[in-house]
Amino acid sequence: MRAAGDHDEHALVRRAGAGEAAAWQALVDAHLAAVHRTAWYMLGDRAEAEDVAQEAFVRLMTKASRWQPDGARLGTWLYRVTVNLCIDRQRQRRRFTFVEDMKEMADTTFATALDHRIDLGQAIRAALDALNPRQRAAVLLVHYQGQTNIEAAAALDVSIDALESLLARARRALRQSLTPSLPDLLGDGPASRSRTEGRS
Amino acid sequence: MTDEGERRMTPRQLARLIDAYGADPSRFPEDVRAAAEHLLAHSPQARGLADAAARLDFVLDGLGAPPPPTAALTASVRRLVPGSARQLPRATAGRSIVAWLQSLSLRPVALAVATLAGLGIGLILPSPFASPPSTIESVDYSEADPTSSADSVALEEMDELGGEPMATGLASRGASESGVEEEPELPLI
């Protein structure tokens, strides 16, 4: 089933590469939202996410005419390109904005959010930003995008074991960052308890 | 028997899964999900592990959903039909060209061009030591020693530095060259 779908998609890429507008637009409609979502989770900024999404499709545009699947699904290839573009952009951002220690900055932001109980989203963003970019990518692909371990490992071009290691280290770091704030972020925790009870 | 074997999972194995994937079994690898759910259903210890992870999952879910792509982005990406004459949207053409260059693995070339441009600018711009002393310096020194003129103080200062003004300027450029090699100053595009 999936193989047939993949075959169709590869054919669609080749048709798009040959200049067929309808095929290209079908690819865009199928993948743009996921690419944009990935970039947004990685970068936390709408404008930058849009830039990255566009760059990812420019890459696809230049590659489509000589597309070789090489075993990778188009979605996986796009995720990989998007994550790498985001990591490049974060490196540039660090270089050009003179942010010497992003972790320190994120910790500071996070501490501020804690002290003043400002904004849960901001605190989570700061904790995510403090992660190593590949750890962050692993979390966003599995936790936020709902990818399977196989899909996420392929997107990051790592083994399943390596993916699980990235995930475990990321979650450990996130727990460490967020644990002091859990009572504040969860209130007295009834939402968490009911969620857990509902699951078990 | 096979079914029982498939369901067997130790708390340690479950802890490893939860460490990586969190508390929600729907995120577990498909081939071990049933065994993990079985253990969660029958072991209070396992549920304890999951409860702790569920708190972090719940907090992470508070990040919220990303906004959908704007209509402008969708329209511009849909226009990027391979081979068409109007591929690059005007607003982001510069960035897209950079992306295209990067896709051709021309990054080292771009870095070399940027470095050469930086060196060229460094050679073309006049050295601050080659220009006359500033008025502010003249005023300060004149006040310190009313008997000397601003120009003579400036010349004496250059003598103390042990070189001709142009030589100092070249030395300054030399320093910037080594700086370029260590950390290339790329132009903001």
mmCIF file of C-alpha atoms in Angstrom, chain A residues 93-166:
data_model
loop_
_atom_site.group_PDB
_atom_site.id
_atom_site.type_symbol
_atom_site.label_atom_id
_atom_site.label_comp_id
_atom_site.label_asym_id
_atom_site.label_seq_id
_atom_site.Cartn_x
_atom_site.Cartn_y
_atom_site.Cartn_z
ATOM 1 C CA ARG A 93 21.504 33.497 13.990
ATOM 2 C CA ARG A 94 23.979 32.696 16.741
ATOM 3 C CA ARG A 95 26.875 34.078 14.694
ATOM 4 C CA PHE A 96 25.237 37.253 13.500
ATOM 5 C CA THR A 97 23.395 38.255 16.636
ATOM 6 C CA PHE A 98 26.431 37.725 18.855
ATOM 7 C CA VAL A 99 24.595 35.302 21.070
ATOM 8 C CA GLU A 100 27.585 33.713 22.728
ATOM 9 C CA ASP A 101 25.724 31.140 24.719
ATOM 10 C CA MET A 102 22.247 30.330 23.564
ATOM 11 C CA LYS A 103 21.679 27.945 26.422
ATOM 12 C CA GLU A 104 22.454 30.622 28.946
ATOM 13 C CA MET A 105 20.090 32.983 27.194
ATOM 14 C CA ALA A 106 17.345 30.398 27.099
ATOM 15 C CA ASP A 107 17.895 29.578 30.756
ATOM 16 C CA THR A 108 17.607 33.241 31.607
ATOM 17 C CA THR A 109 14.413 33.579 29.631
ATOM 18 C CA PHE A 110 13.138 30.441 31.251
ATOM 19 C CA ALA A 111 13.978 31.643 34.738
ATOM 20 C CA THR A 112 12.172 34.884 34.022
ATOM 21 C CA ALA A 113 9.145 32.992 32.868
ATOM 22 C CA LEU A 114 9.249 30.944 36.042
ATOM 23 C CA ASP A 115 9.645 33.862 38.394
ATOM 24 C CA HIS A 116 6.815 35.798 36.919
ATOM 25 C CA ARG A 117 4.671 32.888 35.792
ATOM 26 C CA ILE A 118 4.390 34.649 32.496
ATOM 27 C CA ASP A 119 3.716 32.281 29.742
ATOM 28 C CA LEU A 120 3.803 28.533 29.471
ATOM 29 C CA GLY A 121 4.482 28.590 25.758
ATOM 30 C CA GLN A 122 7.411 30.926 26.237
ATOM 31 C CA ALA A 123 8.911 28.721 28.941
ATOM 32 C CA ILE A 124 8.598 25.609 26.805
ATOM 33 C CA ARG A 125 10.060 27.418 23.827
ATOM 34 C CA ALA A 126 13.026 28.541 25.900
ATOM 35 C CA ALA A 127 13.578 25.015 27.190
ATOM 36 C CA LEU A 128 13.382 23.615 23.645
ATOM 37 C CA ASP A 129 15.738 26.288 22.337
ATOM 38 C CA ALA A 130 18.268 25.301 24.966
ATOM 39 C CA LEU A 131 18.477 21.797 23.516
ATOM 40 C CA ASN A 132 21.079 20.640 21.072
ATOM 41 C CA PRO A 133 19.482 21.193 17.611
ATOM 42 C CA ARG A 134 19.380 17.490 16.764
ATOM 43 C CA GLN A 135 17.802 16.660 20.097
ATOM 44 C CA ARG A 136 15.247 19.374 19.473
ATOM 45 C CA ALA A 137 14.561 17.993 16.001
ATOM 46 C CA ALA A 138 14.055 14.511 17.423
ATOM 47 C CA VAL A 139 11.537 15.786 19.980
ATOM 48 C CA LEU A 140 9.608 17.823 17.487
ATOM 49 C CA LEU A 141 9.400 15.015 14.953
ATOM 50 C CA VAL A 142 8.256 12.383 17.448
ATOM 51 C CA HIS A 143 6.377 14.356 20.068
ATOM 52 C CA TYR A 144 4.907 17.213 18.058
ATOM 53 C CA GLN A 145 4.719 15.800 14.562
ATOM 54 C CA GLY A 146 3.702 12.319 15.652
ATOM 55 C CA GLN A 147 6.223 10.575 13.430
ATOM 56 C CA THR A 148 7.094 6.950 14.066
ATOM 57 C CA ASN A 149 10.569 6.072 15.223
ATOM 58 C CA ILE A 150 11.380 4.770 11.749
ATOM 59 C CA GLU A 151 10.222 7.951 10.010
ATOM 60 C CA ALA A 152 11.986 10.251 12.457
ATOM 61 C CA ALA A 153 15.222 8.276 12.297
ATOM 62 C CA ALA A 154 15.116 8.436 8.501
ATOM 63 C CA ALA A 155 14.437 12.167 8.561
ATOM 64 C CA LEU A 156 17.408 12.730 10.846
ATOM 65 C CA ASP A 157 19.515 10.197 8.974
ATOM 66 C CA VAL A 158 20.344 8.242 12.127
ATOM 67 C CA SER A 159 19.705 4.738 13.425
ATOM 68 C CA ILE A 160 16.740 3.945 15.653
ATOM 69 C CA ASP A 161 19.116 3.526 18.609
ATOM 70 C CA ALA A 162 20.633 6.930 17.934
ATOM 71 C CA LEU A 163 17.182 8.479 17.656
ATOM 72 C CA GLU A 164 16.149 6.984 20.990
ATOM 73 C CA SER A 165 19.332 8.275 22.555
ATOM 74 C CA LEU A 166 18.637 11.776 21.203
#
